[in-house]
Amino acid sequence: LQLQIASSADLVISSATMVSASSIAILLATGASVSAFSFRGGPTRHSTSLSMSAALIVQNKGGGHGELGFQLAKNLSTNSKITSITILQDSACNDSKEPFASYASDIPDVKIVKADLSDESMTAEDVQQLLGQKYDYVWDNASKGAVGAGKAVVDCAKAWDSKLLTYVSSAGIYQPDDVFPMPETTTVKETAGQVLYEKYAIENEVPFVSFRPQYIFGPKSNKWDYIDWYFDRIVRNVPLPIPGDGSQLVSLTNSEDVASLLASVLNDEAAAVEQTFFNCGTNQLETYDEVALLCAEVAGVSEVIIQHYDASLGKAKFPFRLTDFYIAPDTAMAKLGWEGAKHNLKDDLSWYFESYKARGGPEKEIEFTADNEVLVA
């Protein structure tokens, strides 16, 4: 039973479960008035600083977004609006690897519930049965479409009358023209699963916000491809084949900054829903060549071999787009009061390079055939 003191003369009660008539009688005997009581569903919400707000994070099994649920849970743990956090974790994750291995030690107060989120037969009723409660705020960092668990999460948010459903989409859905950084109004691929999820949530009139991140890295990541590509070549003193002239800008964002962006919806919920779509990335952009020079500096290499090649030859193994394809968080900064990235790539590369060495990066076997094909053409 949750008691919320609205004033000295008024006692507000809300409960997700049945409360006995004797309990109500005791309250009435004290002279308090029962201004809200919910026998079903609930709890009934009131605009008081003592109200409880439960947060649900739906987390995928890993990959580029694999660390976001962990970092978001850490961020929300310090937010006064949130009083409890649950992670609905895809059971396909590897518990021995990060960030999942750190759940128990780093976010011990977060409830972890596992489920097969790839099951396309999953319904809202299944999710409700797993979780056993309602949630005021939902962040979905797992779904890639409005089917199965994805549809179920939207349906639950609607049934729960959640205050916000925040979705982690992808800037990869954009089909840009020549406007950069790409604004949120950039044409999207209509058949993309993320776009279909966004449409389903909006059509169902859920209070909905969608963030579109790009390239993410972090201390507990389980995908290291982007920056490793540079170190793999620099430590072996082989050329870095970079398409075009290397002046293309890239948004490489620390997962903690992505998490703070996702949590920024709590700064102004009405503004978040009104805008709906937000680009999600650092405000500190680097060129492809600058990333190479920064990596060489932290690796202690005085001369890095950058060789530009004709982008029409293709990507080879290059980790980014051939041409400009970057975003900026201007809208989130203006609408949600996000203060900007706390991390910068130059500083982060110090711990990143130590991680690279610890993961055996300098010793692993690397195949450079694709590199050579574009370099000799």
Short mmCIF file of N, CA, C and O in Angstrom, two decimals, residues 58-61 87-93 112-119 122 126-127 130-131 149:
data_model
loop_
_atom_site.label_atom_id
_atom_site.label_comp_id
_atom_site.label_asym_id
_atom_site.label_seq_id
_atom_site.Cartn_x
_atom_site.Cartn_y
_atom_site.Cartn_z
N VAL A 58 13.59 -2.10 -22.02
CA VAL A 58 13.59 -3.33 -22.81
C VAL A 58 14.92 -3.38 -23.55
O VAL A 58 15.22 -2.49 -24.35
N GLN A 59 15.74 -4.38 -23.27
CA GLN A 59 17.13 -4.41 -23.72
C GLN A 59 17.42 -5.58 -24.65
O GLN A 59 17.05 -6.72 -24.35
N ASN A 60 18.12 -5.31 -25.74
CA ASN A 60 18.44 -6.36 -26.69
C ASN A 60 19.59 -7.25 -26.20
O ASN A 60 20.13 -7.05 -25.12
N LYS A 61 19.99 -8.19 -27.02
CA LYS A 61 20.99 -9.18 -26.61
C LYS A 61 22.41 -8.70 -26.77
O LYS A 61 23.35 -9.35 -26.31
N ILE A 87 14.72 -4.06 -15.96
CA ILE A 87 15.21 -4.34 -17.32
C ILE A 87 14.58 -5.65 -17.80
O ILE A 87 14.74 -6.69 -17.14
N LEU A 88 13.84 -5.57 -18.89
CA LEU A 88 13.36 -6.76 -19.56
C LEU A 88 14.43 -7.14 -20.58
O LEU A 88 14.55 -6.52 -21.63
N GLN A 89 15.22 -8.13 -20.23
CA GLN A 89 16.43 -8.47 -20.97
C GLN A 89 16.20 -9.65 -21.91
O GLN A 89 15.66 -10.68 -21.52
N ASP A 90 16.65 -9.47 -23.16
CA ASP A 90 16.60 -10.58 -24.11
C ASP A 90 17.45 -11.72 -23.56
O ASP A 90 18.64 -11.55 -23.28
N SER A 91 16.87 -12.88 -23.42
CA SER A 91 17.56 -14.02 -22.82
C SER A 91 18.69 -14.56 -23.70
O SER A 91 19.49 -15.38 -23.24
N ALA A 92 18.78 -14.07 -24.94
CA ALA A 92 19.86 -14.52 -25.82
C ALA A 92 21.19 -13.84 -25.51
O ALA A 92 22.21 -14.16 -26.13
N CYS A 93 21.21 -12.93 -24.54
CA CYS A 93 22.46 -12.26 -24.19
C CYS A 93 23.43 -13.25 -23.56
O CYS A 93 23.02 -14.26 -23.00
N ILE A 112 15.98 -7.51 -12.93
CA ILE A 112 16.24 -8.08 -14.26
C ILE A 112 15.25 -9.20 -14.53
O ILE A 112 15.16 -10.16 -13.75
N VAL A 113 14.50 -9.08 -15.61
CA VAL A 113 13.57 -10.13 -16.05
C VAL A 113 13.98 -10.55 -17.45
O VAL A 113 14.16 -9.70 -18.33
N LYS A 114 14.15 -11.84 -17.68
CA LYS A 114 14.61 -12.32 -18.99
C LYS A 114 13.47 -12.94 -19.78
O LYS A 114 12.57 -13.58 -19.22
N ALA A 115 13.56 -12.74 -21.09
CA ALA A 115 12.56 -13.32 -21.99
C ALA A 115 13.16 -13.43 -23.38
O ALA A 115 14.11 -12.70 -23.73
N ASP A 116 12.60 -14.30 -24.19
CA ASP A 116 13.03 -14.45 -25.57
C ASP A 116 12.36 -13.36 -26.40
O ASP A 116 11.22 -13.52 -26.86
N LEU A 117 13.06 -12.27 -26.59
CA LEU A 117 12.47 -11.13 -27.30
C LEU A 117 12.43 -11.33 -28.81
O LEU A 117 11.89 -10.49 -29.53
N SER A 118 13.00 -12.41 -29.28
CA SER A 118 12.93 -12.71 -30.72
C SER A 118 11.67 -13.49 -31.07
O SER A 118 11.40 -13.74 -32.25
N ASP A 119 10.90 -13.86 -30.07
CA ASP A 119 9.69 -14.65 -30.27
C ASP A 119 8.59 -13.75 -30.87
O ASP A 119 8.02 -12.91 -30.19
N MET A 122 5.04 -13.31 -29.28
CA MET A 122 4.87 -12.66 -27.97
C MET A 122 3.79 -11.59 -28.05
O MET A 122 3.72 -10.81 -28.99
N ASP A 126 1.53 -11.65 -22.65
CA ASP A 126 2.74 -12.39 -22.25
C ASP A 126 3.69 -11.48 -21.47
O ASP A 126 4.25 -11.88 -20.45
N VAL A 127 3.88 -10.27 -21.98
CA VAL A 127 4.77 -9.32 -21.31
C VAL A 127 4.24 -8.96 -19.93
O VAL A 127 4.99 -8.93 -18.94
N LEU A 130 4.88 -11.70 -17.52
CA LEU A 130 6.29 -11.75 -17.12
C LEU A 130 6.61 -10.71 -16.07
O LEU A 130 7.33 -10.98 -15.10
N LEU A 131 6.10 -9.50 -16.27
CA LEU A 131 6.50 -8.37 -15.44
C LEU A 131 5.65 -8.22 -14.19
O LEU A 131 6.14 -7.79 -13.15
N ALA A 149 7.61 -8.93 -29.80
CA ALA A 149 7.88 -8.16 -28.59
C ALA A 149 7.75 -6.67 -28.84
O ALA A 149 7.30 -5.93 -27.95
#
